[in-house]
Short mmCIF file of C-alpha atoms in Angstrom, two decimals:
data_model
loop_
_atom_site.label_atom_id
_atom_site.label_comp_id
_atom_site.label_asym_id
_atom_site.label_seq_id
_atom_site.Cartn_x
_atom_site.Cartn_y
_atom_site.Cartn_z
CA MET P 1 -6.08 12.89 3.81
CA ALA P 2 -2.55 13.29 5.29
CA MET P 3 -2.08 8.86 4.90
CA ARG P 4 -3.35 8.97 1.68
CA GLY P 5 -0.55 11.31 0.86
CA VAL P 6 2.07 8.59 2.62
CA ARG P 7 0.60 5.74 1.20
CA LYS P 8 0.89 7.41 -2.41
CA ARG P 9 4.33 8.66 -1.76
CA LEU P 10 4.83 5.00 -0.47
CA ARG P 11 3.25 3.66 -3.72
CA SER P 12 5.39 6.38 -5.93
CA GLU P 13 8.01 4.79 -4.42
CA ALA P 14 8.00 1.19 -5.03
CA ASP P 15 6.89 2.28 -8.36
CA GLY P 16 9.40 3.59 -9.34
CA ARG P 17 12.42 1.31 -7.66
CA LEU P 18 10.07 -1.86 -9.68
CA ARG P 19 11.19 0.91 -12.62
CA GLN P 20 14.65 0.64 -12.08
CA ALA P 21 14.62 -3.36 -11.61
CA HIS P 22 12.67 -2.96 -14.96
CA MET P 23 15.26 -1.77 -16.32
CA THR P 24 18.24 -2.85 -15.57
CA ALA P 25 16.87 -6.71 -16.27
CA THR P 26 16.05 -5.42 -19.99
CA PHE P 27 19.53 -3.99 -20.15
CA THR P 28 20.09 -7.40 -18.80
CA ALA P 29 18.53 -9.45 -21.27
CA LEU P 30 19.13 -7.49 -24.83
CA THR P 31 22.34 -8.54 -24.50
CA GLN P 32 21.94 -11.87 -23.62
CA SER P 33 19.12 -13.01 -25.88
CA LYS P 34 16.32 -11.10 -28.06
CA GLY P 35 13.86 -10.04 -25.23
CA GLY P 36 11.90 -12.67 -22.97
CA LEU P 37 11.08 -9.23 -20.70
CA LYS P 38 6.83 -8.52 -20.63
CA PRO P 39 6.97 -4.21 -20.71
CA VAL P 40 6.60 -2.27 -17.46
CA ASP P 41 3.83 -1.62 -17.30
CA HIS P 42 2.79 -5.58 -17.15
CA TYR P 43 3.55 -5.23 -13.70
CA LEU P 44 2.65 -2.22 -12.62
CA ARG P 45 -0.44 -3.12 -13.26
CA ARG P 46 -3.58 -3.62 -10.09
CA GLU P 47 -6.63 -4.35 -10.56
CA ALA P 48 -9.61 -2.68 -9.47
CA ARG P 49 -11.04 -3.38 -5.57
CA ARG P 50 -14.14 -1.80 -4.45
CA GLN P 51 -14.75 -1.74 -1.60
CA SER P 52 -17.06 -3.79 1.11
CA PRO P 53 -19.70 -1.52 3.29
CA LYS P 54 -17.59 -2.08 6.74
CA GLU P 55 -14.76 -0.71 5.23
CA LEU P 56 -16.78 2.36 3.66
CA HIS P 57 -18.40 2.67 7.17
CA GLY P 58 -15.58 2.95 9.33
CA ILE P 59 -13.86 5.72 6.86
CA PHE P 60 -17.87 7.54 7.25
CA LYS P 61 -16.83 6.31 11.07
CA ALA P 62 -13.58 8.53 11.60
CA MET P 63 -14.46 10.78 9.26
CA LYS P 64 -17.44 12.46 11.62
CA ALA P 65 -14.90 11.93 14.26
CA SER P 66 -12.61 13.90 13.86
CA GLY P 67 -16.04 16.89 13.67
CA MET P 68 -16.33 16.56 9.04
CA PRO P 69 -20.66 17.47 9.10
CA LEU P 70 -21.31 14.05 8.46
CA ARG P 71 -25.26 11.29 8.71
CA ILE P 72 -24.93 8.11 8.24
CA ARG P 73 -27.54 7.01 7.24
CA LYS P 74 -28.46 3.25 6.28
CA VAL P 75 -28.85 2.24 2.24
CA ARG P 76 -30.68 -0.39 0.50
CA LYS P 77 -29.77 -2.19 -2.44
CA GLY P 78 -31.77 -0.63 -4.91
CA ARG P 79 -32.70 2.54 -3.91
CA THR P 80 -30.99 5.96 -4.13
#
């Protein structure tokens, strides 16, 4: 959980720096011509990425090793 918080903070700081740079570039572009930049949300968009089964298994193994009461079992595709 702590790693998730660190990652979230770092991403938030990076997004803040990108927003600040975008505002500076927007101001500069507007003083020189009529725009030319896309909205800031265009640059902050991230494509969703699904985790692979190996990544998920590694996460669950780490959770179990930390003492969380888990039972890890394989589920075949198509079964719930």
